[in-house]
Every structure is written in structure tokens, then in C-alpha cells.
mmCIF file of C-alpha atoms in Angstrom:
data_model
loop_
_atom_site.group_PDB
_atom_site.id
_atom_site.type_symbol
_atom_site.label_atom_id
_atom_site.label_comp_id
_atom_site.label_asym_id
_atom_site.label_seq_id
_atom_site.Cartn_x
_atom_site.Cartn_y
_atom_site.Cartn_z
ATOM 1 C CA MET A 27 0.000 0.000 0.000
ATOM 2 C CA ARG A 28 2.843 2.400 0.713
ATOM 3 C CA GLN A 29 4.097 1.803 -2.826
ATOM 4 C CA ALA A 30 0.634 2.615 -4.117
ATOM 5 C CA ILE A 31 0.629 5.845 -2.086
ATOM 6 C CA GLU A 32 4.039 6.796 -3.495
ATOM 7 C CA LEU A 33 2.688 6.243 -7.000
ATOM 8 C CA ALA A 34 -0.404 8.343 -6.293
ATOM 9 C CA ALA A 35 1.705 11.212 -4.936
ATOM 10 C CA GLN A 36 3.404 11.486 -8.323
ATOM 11 C CA GLY A 37 0.085 12.479 -9.872
ATOM 12 C CA LEU A 38 -0.729 15.412 -7.583
ATOM 13 C CA GLY A 39 -1.208 18.548 -9.638
ATOM 14 C CA ARG A 40 -1.786 16.528 -12.819
ATOM 15 C CA VAL A 41 -5.137 14.750 -12.444
ATOM 16 C CA ALA A 42 -7.807 17.324 -11.479
ATOM 17 C CA PRO A 43 -10.742 17.113 -11.155
ATOM 18 C CA ASN A 44 -10.111 13.464 -10.311
ATOM 19 C CA PRO A 45 -8.279 12.139 -7.261
ATOM 20 C CA SER A 46 -4.746 10.843 -7.698
ATOM 21 C CA VAL A 47 -4.902 7.105 -7.109
ATOM 22 C CA GLY A 48 -2.132 4.531 -6.924
ATOM 23 C CA CYS A 49 -2.677 0.825 -7.577
ATOM 24 C CA VAL A 50 -0.359 -2.156 -7.095
ATOM 25 C CA ILE A 51 -1.337 -5.734 -8.052
ATOM 26 C CA VAL A 52 0.443 -8.600 -6.300
ATOM 27 C CA LYS A 53 0.425 -12.346 -6.979
ATOM 28 C CA ASN A 54 2.555 -15.002 -5.322
ATOM 29 C CA GLY A 55 4.545 -12.310 -3.558
ATOM 30 C CA LYS A 56 5.459 -10.473 -6.777
ATOM 31 C CA ILE A 57 4.195 -7.187 -8.228
ATOM 32 C CA ILE A 58 2.598 -7.919 -11.604
ATOM 33 C CA GLY A 59 0.969 -4.542 -12.236
ATOM 34 C CA HIS A 60 1.266 -0.985 -10.954
ATOM 35 C CA ALA A 61 0.048 2.454 -12.042
ATOM 36 C CA ARG A 62 -1.199 5.859 -10.949
ATOM 37 C CA SER A 63 -4.060 7.913 -12.342
ATOM 38 C CA ALA A 64 -2.998 9.226 -15.736
ATOM 39 C CA ASP A 65 -2.507 12.934 -16.361
ATOM 40 C CA GLY A 66 -5.946 14.478 -16.672
ATOM 41 C CA GLY A 67 -7.373 11.782 -14.398
ATOM 42 C CA ARG A 68 -7.946 9.019 -16.962
ATOM 43 C CA PRO A 69 -7.318 6.161 -17.482
ATOM 44 C CA HIS A 70 -7.708 5.251 -13.819
ATOM 45 C CA ALA A 71 -4.918 3.559 -11.911
ATOM 46 C CA GLU A 72 -6.736 0.222 -11.538
ATOM 47 C CA THR A 73 -7.461 -0.253 -15.239
ATOM 48 C CA GLN A 74 -3.875 0.589 -16.172
ATOM 49 C CA ALA A 75 -2.478 -1.811 -13.568
ATOM 50 C CA LEU A 76 -4.847 -4.564 -14.732
ATOM 51 C CA ALA A 77 -3.725 -4.030 -18.316
ATOM 52 C CA MET A 78 -0.112 -4.433 -17.219
ATOM 53 C CA ALA A 79 -0.908 -7.607 -15.273
ATOM 54 C CA GLY A 80 -2.951 -9.117 -18.079
ATOM 55 C CA LYS A 81 -4.349 -12.616 -17.505
ATOM 56 C CA ALA A 82 -2.040 -13.017 -14.491
ATOM 57 C CA ALA A 83 -4.428 -10.729 -12.568
ATOM 58 C CA GLN A 84 -6.714 -13.746 -12.003
ATOM 59 C CA GLY A 85 -6.261 -14.816 -8.389
ATOM 60 C CA ALA A 86 -4.225 -11.692 -7.502
ATOM 61 C CA THR A 87 -4.533 -9.105 -4.708
ATOM 62 C CA VAL A 88 -5.104 -5.452 -5.591
ATOM 63 C CA TYR A 89 -3.883 -2.580 -3.383
ATOM 64 C CA ALA A 90 -5.574 0.741 -4.167
ATOM 65 C CA THR A 91 -5.240 4.045 -2.328
ATOM 66 C CA LEU A 92 -8.931 4.821 -2.880
ATOM 67 C CA GLU A 93 -12.139 2.825 -3.182
ATOM 68 C CA PRO A 94 -12.407 1.712 -6.840
ATOM 69 C CA CYS A 95 -14.992 3.646 -8.826
ATOM 70 C CA GLY A 96 -18.408 2.262 -9.681
ATOM 71 C CA HIS A 97 -19.824 4.840 -12.077
ATOM 72 C CA PHE A 98 -19.913 4.872 -15.852
ATOM 73 C CA GLY A 99 -18.036 7.767 -17.415
ATOM 74 C CA LYS A 100 -15.667 7.838 -20.355
ATOM 75 C CA THR A 101 -14.495 4.411 -19.222
ATOM 76 C CA PRO A 102 -16.299 1.466 -17.549
ATOM 77 C CA PRO A 103 -16.242 1.261 -13.735
ATOM 78 C CA CYS A 104 -13.047 -0.029 -12.139
ATOM 79 C CA VAL A 105 -15.179 -2.279 -9.918
ATOM 80 C CA ASP A 106 -16.440 -4.149 -12.992
ATOM 81 C CA ALA A 107 -12.920 -4.407 -14.409
ATOM 82 C CA LEU A 108 -11.648 -5.948 -11.163
ATOM 83 C CA ILE A 109 -14.480 -8.480 -11.074
ATOM 84 C CA THR A 110 -13.974 -9.419 -14.735
ATOM 85 C CA ALA A 111 -10.226 -9.818 -14.180
ATOM 86 C CA GLY A 112 -10.869 -12.427 -11.477
ATOM 87 C CA VAL A 113 -8.921 -10.841 -8.625
ATOM 88 C CA VAL A 114 -9.528 -12.504 -5.254
ATOM 89 C CA ARG A 115 -8.807 -9.637 -2.853
ATOM 90 C CA VAL A 116 -8.974 -5.835 -2.912
ATOM 91 C CA VAL A 117 -7.275 -3.750 -0.235
ATOM 92 C CA ALA A 118 -8.463 -0.124 -0.247
ATOM 93 C CA ALA A 119 -6.901 2.595 1.887
ATOM 94 C CA CYS A 120 -10.049 4.720 2.217
ATOM 95 C CA ARG A 121 -13.577 5.321 0.956
ATOM 96 C CA ASP A 122 -14.346 7.659 -1.934
ATOM 97 C CA PRO A 123 -17.066 10.192 -0.959
ATOM 98 C CA TYR A 124 -17.923 10.592 -4.651
ATOM 99 C CA GLN A 125 -18.884 6.907 -4.746
ATOM 100 C CA LYS A 126 -21.054 6.867 -1.604
ATOM 101 C CA ASN A 127 -24.173 5.913 -3.558
ATOM 102 C CA ASN A 128 -22.444 3.219 -5.624
ATOM 103 C CA ARG A 129 -21.321 1.033 -2.685
ATOM 104 C CA CYS A 130 -18.352 -0.194 -4.683
ATOM 105 C CA LEU A 131 -16.683 -2.259 -1.970
ATOM 106 C CA GLU A 132 -19.972 -4.004 -1.260
ATOM 107 C CA LYS A 133 -20.295 -4.839 -4.967
ATOM 108 C CA LEU A 134 -16.862 -6.480 -4.860
ATOM 109 C CA GLN A 135 -17.857 -8.494 -1.812
ATOM 110 C CA ALA A 136 -21.091 -9.585 -3.504
ATOM 111 C CA ALA A 137 -18.939 -10.929 -6.346
ATOM 112 C CA GLY A 138 -17.002 -13.094 -3.872
ATOM 113 C CA ILE A 139 -13.925 -10.837 -3.637
ATOM 114 C CA GLU A 140 -12.373 -10.358 -0.200
ATOM 115 C CA VAL A 141 -12.241 -6.680 0.765
ATOM 116 C CA THR A 142 -10.016 -4.983 3.341
ATOM 117 C CA LEU A 143 -10.541 -1.283 4.094
ATOM 118 C CA GLY A 144 -8.421 1.203 6.054
ATOM 119 C CA VAL A 145 -4.795 0.189 5.401
ATOM 120 C CA CYS A 146 -2.687 3.404 5.538
ATOM 121 C CA GLU A 147 -5.965 5.322 5.687
ATOM 122 C CA LYS A 148 -4.493 8.479 7.281
ATOM 123 C CA GLU A 149 -1.854 8.837 4.566
ATOM 124 C CA ALA A 150 -4.386 8.206 1.797
ATOM 125 C CA LEU A 151 -6.845 10.774 3.183
ATOM 126 C CA ALA A 152 -4.084 13.389 3.399
ATOM 127 C CA LEU A 153 -2.935 12.614 -0.134
ATOM 128 C CA ASN A 154 -6.298 13.424 -1.724
ATOM 129 C CA GLU A 155 -7.457 16.059 0.749
ATOM 130 C CA GLY A 156 -8.083 18.513 -2.079
ATOM 131 C CA PHE A 157 -10.341 16.083 -3.930
ATOM 132 C CA PHE A 158 -12.319 15.359 -0.753
ATOM 133 C CA LYS A 159 -12.741 19.082 -0.016
ATOM 134 C CA ARG A 160 -14.042 19.705 -3.513
ATOM 135 C CA VAL A 161 -16.604 16.903 -3.190
ATOM 136 C CA GLU A 162 -17.697 17.685 0.361
ATOM 137 C CA LEU A 163 -17.109 21.463 0.750
ATOM 138 C CA ASN A 164 -17.177 22.713 -2.852
ATOM 139 C CA ARG A 165 -13.702 24.213 -2.618
ATOM 140 C CA PRO A 166 -10.120 23.133 -3.254
ATOM 141 C CA LEU A 167 -7.421 22.581 -0.665
ATOM 142 C CA VAL A 168 -5.763 25.984 -0.116
ATOM 143 C CA THR A 169 -2.049 26.231 0.594
ATOM 144 C CA ALA A 170 -0.487 29.665 1.123
ATOM 145 C CA LYS A 171 3.225 30.122 0.478
ATOM 146 C CA LEU A 172 5.411 32.819 2.015
ATOM 147 C CA ALA A 173 9.100 33.657 1.737
ATOM 148 C CA THR A 174 10.133 36.124 4.434
ATOM 149 C CA THR A 175 12.935 37.369 6.602
ATOM 150 C CA LEU A 176 13.052 36.321 10.250
ATOM 151 C CA ASP A 177 10.989 39.381 11.133
ATOM 152 C CA GLY A 178 8.250 38.484 8.656
ATOM 153 C CA ARG A 179 9.103 40.886 5.839
ATOM 154 C CA ILE A 180 8.658 40.025 2.161
ATOM 155 C CA ALA A 181 10.730 42.935 0.813
ATOM 156 C CA THR A 182 12.845 45.891 1.859
ATOM 157 C CA ARG A 183 11.300 49.328 2.316
ATOM 158 C CA THR A 184 12.082 50.026 -1.377
ATOM 159 C CA GLY A 185 10.211 46.893 -2.499
ATOM 160 C CA GLU A 186 13.283 44.814 -3.374
ATOM 161 C CA SER A 187 12.533 41.120 -2.794
ATOM 162 C CA LYS A 188 14.854 39.080 -5.053
ATOM 163 C CA TRP A 189 16.030 36.985 -3.537
ATOM 164 C CA ILE A 190 15.068 36.650 0.132
ATOM 165 C CA THR A 191 15.713 32.905 0.186
ATOM 166 C CA GLY A 192 18.456 30.807 -1.399
ATOM 167 C CA GLU A 193 18.465 28.316 -4.255
ATOM 168 C CA GLN A 194 17.468 25.258 -2.205
ATOM 169 C CA ALA A 195 14.409 27.008 -0.792
ATOM 170 C CA ARG A 196 13.378 28.291 -4.215
ATOM 171 C CA ALA A 197 13.727 24.801 -5.706
ATOM 172 C CA LYS A 198 11.508 23.435 -2.929
ATOM 173 C CA ALA A 199 8.928 26.098 -3.703
ATOM 174 C CA HIS A 200 8.865 24.885 -7.309
ATOM 175 C CA GLU A 201 8.236 21.334 -6.072
ATOM 176 C CA PHE A 202 5.145 22.604 -4.270
ATOM 177 C CA ARG A 203 3.995 24.406 -7.406
ATOM 178 C CA ALA A 204 4.325 21.142 -9.304
ATOM 179 C CA SER A 205 2.034 19.318 -6.859
ATOM 180 C CA HIS A 206 -0.844 21.808 -7.172
ATOM 181 C CA ASP A 207 -3.451 22.241 -9.888
ATOM 182 C CA ALA A 208 -3.053 26.014 -9.945
ATOM 183 C CA VAL A 209 -0.942 28.887 -8.606
ATOM 184 C CA LEU A 210 -2.822 32.061 -7.652
ATOM 185 C CA VAL A 211 -1.675 35.631 -7.036
ATOM 186 C CA GLY A 212 -3.282 39.041 -6.803
ATOM 187 C CA VAL A 213 -2.799 41.656 -9.496
ATOM 188 C CA GLY A 214 -0.545 43.647 -7.141
ATOM 189 C CA THR A 215 2.028 40.855 -7.321
ATOM 190 C CA VAL A 216 1.800 40.830 -11.124
ATOM 191 C CA LEU A 217 2.327 44.598 -11.325
ATOM 192 C CA ALA A 218 5.219 44.527 -8.859
ATOM 193 C CA ASP A 219 7.098 41.394 -9.947
ATOM 194 C CA ASP A 220 5.903 40.414 -13.460
ATOM 195 C CA PRO A 221 6.058 36.711 -12.479
ATOM 196 C CA MET A 222 5.666 33.633 -14.683
ATOM 197 C CA LEU A 223 4.315 31.378 -11.893
ATOM 198 C CA ASP A 224 5.535 28.290 -13.737
ATOM 199 C CA VAL A 225 7.500 25.261 -12.534
ATOM 200 C CA ARG A 226 11.185 25.415 -13.383
ATOM 201 C CA LEU A 227 12.604 22.042 -12.393
ATOM 202 C CA PRO A 228 14.862 19.805 -14.493
ATOM 203 C CA GLY A 229 12.822 17.258 -16.441
ATOM 204 C CA HIS A 230 9.447 18.598 -15.302
ATOM 205 C CA ASP A 231 6.909 18.311 -18.120
ATOM 206 C CA PHE A 232 3.595 19.485 -16.640
ATOM 207 C CA GLN A 233 2.603 23.010 -15.644
ATOM 208 C CA PRO A 234 -0.068 24.197 -13.192
ATOM 209 C CA LEU A 235 -2.694 26.696 -14.218
ATOM 210 C CA ARG A 236 -1.760 30.293 -13.415
ATOM 211 C CA ILE A 237 -4.510 32.450 -11.919
ATOM 212 C CA VAL A 238 -4.600 36.198 -11.249
ATOM 213 C CA ILE A 239 -7.196 37.970 -9.123
ATOM 214 C CA ASP A 240 -7.622 41.107 -11.224
ATOM 215 C CA ARG A 241 -10.982 42.769 -10.655
ATOM 216 C CA ALA A 242 -10.458 45.608 -13.173
ATOM 217 C CA LEU A 243 -8.090 43.708 -15.531
ATOM 218 C CA LYS A 244 -5.069 45.911 -14.820
ATOM 219 C CA THR A 245 -2.561 43.270 -15.969
ATOM 220 C CA PRO A 246 -0.478 44.820 -18.786
ATOM 221 C CA ALA A 247 -0.616 43.322 -22.267
ATOM 222 C CA ASP A 248 3.181 43.030 -22.269
ATOM 223 C CA SER A 249 3.365 41.119 -18.954
ATOM 224 C CA ARG A 250 5.055 37.749 -19.084
ATOM 225 C CA LEU A 251 1.836 36.034 -18.000
ATOM 226 C CA VAL A 252 -0.175 37.480 -20.874
ATOM 227 C CA LYS A 253 2.593 36.832 -23.394
ATOM 228 C CA SER A 254 2.762 33.192 -22.302
ATOM 229 C CA ALA A 255 -1.005 32.644 -22.146
ATOM 230 C CA ALA A 256 -2.098 29.900 -24.499
ATOM 231 C CA ASN A 257 -4.941 27.368 -24.553
ATOM 232 C CA GLU A 258 -6.444 29.005 -21.439
ATOM 233 C CA ASN A 259 -3.503 28.113 -19.184
ATOM 234 C CA VAL A 260 -3.718 31.591 -17.607
ATOM 235 C CA TRP A 261 -6.957 32.569 -15.858
ATOM 236 C CA PHE A 262 -8.132 35.956 -14.631
ATOM 237 C CA ILE A 263 -10.734 36.315 -11.880
ATOM 238 C CA CYS A 264 -12.363 39.600 -12.829
ATOM 239 C CA GLY A 265 -15.403 41.699 -12.024
ATOM 240 C CA GLU A 266 -18.661 41.083 -13.827
ATOM 241 C CA LYS A 267 -18.430 44.495 -15.516
ATOM 242 C CA THR A 268 -15.010 45.077 -17.031
ATOM 243 C CA ASP A 269 -13.688 47.005 -19.998
ATOM 244 C CA ALA A 270 -14.592 45.201 -23.221
ATOM 245 C CA GLU A 271 -11.300 46.052 -24.913
ATOM 246 C CA LYS A 272 -9.306 44.647 -22.000
ATOM 247 C CA ARG A 273 -11.353 41.467 -22.063
ATOM 248 C CA LYS A 274 -10.845 41.124 -25.811
ATOM 249 C CA ARG A 275 -7.104 41.668 -25.465
ATOM 250 C CA LEU A 276 -6.650 39.013 -22.770
ATOM 251 C CA GLU A 277 -8.924 36.455 -24.403
ATOM 252 C CA GLY A 278 -7.193 37.082 -27.707
ATOM 253 C CA ALA A 279 -3.886 36.210 -26.039
ATOM 254 C CA GLY A 280 -5.348 32.846 -24.994
ATOM 255 C CA ALA A 281 -6.284 33.661 -21.398
ATOM 256 C CA LYS A 282 -9.514 32.533 -19.729
ATOM 257 C CA LEU A 283 -11.682 35.077 -17.903
ATOM 258 C CA LEU A 284 -13.852 34.043 -14.951
ATOM 259 C CA PRO A 285 -16.253 36.841 -13.932
ATOM 260 C CA LEU A 286 -17.290 36.937 -10.274
ATOM 261 C CA GLU A 287 -19.537 39.248 -8.289
ATOM 262 C CA THR A 288 -17.746 41.716 -6.013
ATOM 263 C CA GLN A 289 -18.792 43.096 -2.633
ATOM 264 C CA ASN A 290 -17.529 46.592 -1.822
ATOM 265 C CA GLY A 291 -14.932 46.216 -4.531
ATOM 266 C CA MET A 292 -13.623 42.887 -3.196
ATOM 267 C CA PHE A 293 -14.212 39.244 -4.013
ATOM 268 C CA ASN A 294 -15.649 36.974 -1.348
ATOM 269 C CA PRO A 295 -12.906 34.341 -0.780
ATOM 270 C CA ALA A 296 -15.406 31.511 -0.284
ATOM 271 C CA ALA A 297 -17.243 32.420 -3.501
ATOM 272 C CA LEU A 298 -13.933 32.599 -5.359
ATOM 273 C CA LEU A 299 -12.949 29.126 -4.156
ATOM 274 C CA GLY A 300 -16.388 27.816 -5.093
ATOM 275 C CA LEU A 301 -15.892 29.171 -8.600
ATOM 276 C CA LEU A 302 -12.534 27.406 -8.885
ATOM 277 C CA ALA A 303 -14.039 24.163 -7.559
ATOM 278 C CA GLU A 304 -16.702 24.376 -10.266
ATOM 279 C CA GLN A 305 -13.851 24.578 -12.773
ATOM 280 C CA GLY A 306 -12.507 21.291 -11.395
ATOM 281 C CA LEU A 307 -9.616 22.503 -9.237
ATOM 282 C CA THR A 308 -8.758 20.474 -6.137
ATOM 283 C CA ARG A 309 -5.376 21.908 -5.032
ATOM 284 C CA LEU A 310 -4.661 25.652 -5.016
ATOM 285 C CA LEU A 311 -1.342 27.297 -4.121
ATOM 286 C CA VAL A 312 -1.710 30.968 -3.129
ATOM 287 C CA GLU A 313 1.613 32.752 -3.532
ATOM 288 C CA GLY A 314 0.742 36.369 -2.890
ATOM 289 C CA GLY A 315 0.694 39.085 -2.301
ATOM 290 C CA GLY A 316 0.066 40.180 1.217
ATOM 291 C CA VAL A 317 -3.466 41.456 0.559
ATOM 292 C CA THR A 318 -4.543 38.235 -1.165
ATOM 293 C CA ILE A 319 -3.118 35.891 1.478
ATOM 294 C CA THR A 320 -4.535 38.072 4.260
ATOM 295 C CA ASN A 321 -8.037 37.908 2.755
ATOM 296 C CA PHE A 322 -7.934 34.100 2.712
ATOM 297 C CA LEU A 323 -6.576 34.053 6.275
ATOM 298 C CA LYS A 324 -9.334 36.377 7.509
ATOM 299 C CA ALA A 325 -11.891 34.001 6.033
ATOM 300 C CA LYS A 326 -10.075 31.056 7.666
ATOM 301 C CA LEU A 327 -9.718 29.422 4.273
ATOM 302 C CA VAL A 328 -5.992 28.719 4.375
ATOM 303 C CA ASP A 329 -5.592 25.017 5.136
ATOM 304 C CA ARG A 330 -1.792 24.951 5.096
ATOM 305 C CA LEU A 331 0.888 27.607 5.375
ATOM 306 C CA LEU A 332 4.286 27.037 3.751
ATOM 307 C CA TRP A 333 6.584 29.527 5.449
ATOM 308 C CA PHE A 334 10.097 29.857 4.050
ATOM 309 C CA ARG A 335 12.297 31.898 6.419
ATOM 310 C CA ALA A 336 15.668 33.379 5.568
ATOM 311 C CA PRO A 337 18.191 34.261 8.311
ATOM 312 C CA LYS A 338 17.915 37.973 7.551
ATOM 313 C CA LEU A 339 16.294 41.038 9.088
ATOM 314 C CA ALA A 340 14.555 43.750 7.073
ATOM 315 C CA GLY A 341 13.435 45.931 9.986
ATOM 316 C CA GLY A 342 10.187 47.639 10.762
ATOM 317 C CA ASP A 343 10.139 49.607 7.520
ATOM 318 C CA GLY A 344 10.274 46.446 5.393
ATOM 319 C CA LEU A 345 7.105 45.287 3.653
ATOM 320 C CA PRO A 346 5.083 42.961 5.934
ATOM 321 C CA ALA A 347 3.904 39.520 4.842
ATOM 322 C CA PHE A 348 0.389 40.163 6.157
ATOM 323 C CA HIS A 349 -1.994 43.094 6.201
ATOM 324 C CA SER A 350 -4.552 43.807 8.906
ATOM 325 C CA LEU A 351 -6.519 40.785 10.054
ATOM 326 C CA GLY A 352 -8.840 42.914 12.169
ATOM 327 C CA VAL A 353 -8.032 40.800 15.240
ATOM 328 C CA GLU A 354 -9.166 42.321 18.535
ATOM 329 C CA THR A 355 -8.867 39.349 20.886
ATOM 330 C CA MET A 356 -6.488 36.430 21.333
ATOM 331 C CA ALA A 357 -9.362 34.028 20.681
ATOM 332 C CA ALA A 358 -10.001 35.585 17.283
ATOM 333 C CA MET A 359 -6.481 34.937 15.994
ATOM 334 C CA PRO A 360 -6.071 32.263 13.312
ATOM 335 C CA GLU A 361 -4.155 29.471 15.027
ATOM 336 C CA PHE A 362 -1.906 26.900 13.386
ATOM 337 C CA THR A 363 -0.213 23.618 14.287
ATOM 338 C CA LEU A 364 3.318 22.873 13.117
ATOM 339 C CA GLU A 365 3.352 19.829 10.812
ATOM 340 C CA ASP A 366 6.952 19.825 9.631
ATOM 341 C CA ARG A 367 10.161 21.841 9.675
ATOM 342 C CA MET A 368 13.225 21.384 7.489
ATOM 343 C CA ALA A 369 16.499 23.127 6.733
ATOM 344 C CA LEU A 370 17.101 24.179 3.136
ATOM 345 C CA GLY A 371 20.653 25.475 3.017
ATOM 346 C CA ASP A 372 20.715 28.533 5.256
ATOM 347 C CA ASP A 373 16.923 28.853 5.135
ATOM 348 C CA PHE A 374 14.125 26.990 6.896
ATOM 349 C CA LEU A 375 10.732 25.799 5.734
ATOM 350 C CA GLU A 376 7.901 25.423 8.250
ATOM 351 C CA ILE A 377 4.642 23.747 7.246
ATOM 352 C CA TRP A 378 1.692 24.853 9.369
ATOM 353 C CA ARG A 379 -1.888 23.528 9.474
ATOM 354 C CA LEU A 380 -4.878 25.691 10.410
ATOM 355 C CA LYS A 381 -6.500 24.503 13.636
ATOM 356 C CA GLY A 382 -10.190 23.759 13.823
#
């Protein structure tokens, strides 16, 4: 099962709106088939692993990180494929909330297949947390990423920010980008930094969507994001009433526009996440800037915080990582639990989880 989980982890950021599933088929103590969900979510891991095993799958044991599917889509249900293949046992790490009405494990049992549920369940639930949140809460998993000095500053008083952290920390940040469906920033970050928001790792062949919150479509036509927009791989969350020429320019460059209602000139974070969930996103990485991250924090919609800290001090006149949270009492403060901490050269990465 741990091998299946390792396989599934390789698909994170590549399979939305589907979960990333790993499957390993074993017979007589040997692995005869293994696969993860294909890029785009299909074919499913089980059908690929069965194809690899071929006729040898008869009498074998199947280890899957998620309950096999039981619905008809572009491909037949995995449950039917397992029954037809003649496997004798299926070990599933956890249930699939999307399949709650299909009772897939019960269908396997009715066919005479032994079923074991809950092996490495905690790891499997964490792996596909974004998929579960989309199904159950209509929003993706939200991870916010920060790179600051020890005193929580993202730039000097003049706005200089390249580079706060070193090469190892920046490479790690690209690994996180690669494991998310989309990277999101506010238009302020685009105007200040002209970022690409892509993954720059050796051998990496799959890019996340790049999303800008830009109510009035202020992003310049000569920005690197607009110049690199193609096949709707750059999205803009904009107001419902925006300049027609600006819309035409961005759409003509290949960008996708997602209009959303504003309240007092701002987007409601929950409504924004609901819009992205409707588009099929399960894992969202919010990279800035301070206003954008603060708005998600105020709404308590940041599930994880990736905090890269450099051993430097910018001082009180440096630009802060967060804006006002409007906190008046200790009880009202967003509170986090430390999940992990690692050294990356001279820098440190802390991974925090929102409590409650």
C-alpha cells in the first residue's frame, strides 16, 4: 500500500478534477501490475495496472489508495474491471465520498472478492485532501506560500525582494507548485514582480494553471503572463463588468476570464474558491501578495501555510507579509499547528496547518 501511495503522490497537480490514485497488483509475492491515475485523471490507476498484469491478474490481490470507482463515465467502472479480471482480494486505503451511492466495496464483496478497508488510511486521506474538499465542501485545498525574513518581511522598504531565500528554498517552492493544480496571485504581485508562476525544475513536463485575481483587468498586455497565455492556461478572476477592450485583449492572447460578483470592490474568498471548484480545481497554491493571502486568512480558508524563512532582518520599515486581520482578541487569531520543519541550506521551511 505504501508503494501505491508513493505512486499516487506522483500524480498530484496533474489529475484534477479526479483524485490521484495509486494501484499495485500482487500475486505469489510479486508485483505484476502498478500504475497511478494518468494525467488528466484518466485512465484510472486500476485499469492501467490490470492491463499491465494481463491474464495473471486472475487470483491476484489489488492494493488501491482509494475505493475503486463504480460509475460509468468515459471508461467502464473499475469495480467491474476488477471483477472481470478475477482478482480474489482488494485492499483499499479509504472510501471515496464521490462513490457513496455506488457502494463499490460491497459490490466487490457480492462478487465473492475479499475486501479490506483502512490500510494506511491516514496517509491516503491526506494525499487526496483537495479532492475530498471539492466533493464535500465545494472548494479546493488551499495552501499559502510565504518567503520572508526572520521578522516576517517580504521585501525591503524600497520593495526589493529578489532573492530573500536561497536556491534550495526556491527549488523546494517549485516542487510545491508542481504538486498543485493552480498557482494564484493578486494583481498587485503581477504589477510589482511580473512573475511567470511556472514550474522550473529539471525534467518537469507538466505546468499548473496560473490564476490572477484582477478585478479591473489591470494586468499589462506586455506582462510575461499574458505573453505566455495559451490554450487558457492563464486565468483571470475579474469583475462582472469590465472594460470590453481589455477582455478582448486578454482572451485574444489565450487567457480565460472568470467573472465573479464583487462586494464593496472585493471578491468573497469563499465564492472565489467555489468558482474554482466548479472549474474542477482540487489543489490551489496561493503565492501572494500580502493582501490576497490576508483575505484568505481572515476568512479562515488557508488550510496549510508554507513559510520559508531566511536568516535575515529587514526591519520595521520592510514590507510585511500580512496586512490587517482585524483581530481584537487572542481568541479571534487564526491558530496553526506545526506539521513539519526542514532546513534548506541557510533557510528553513515550516509547514503549518490551520487549527479547527
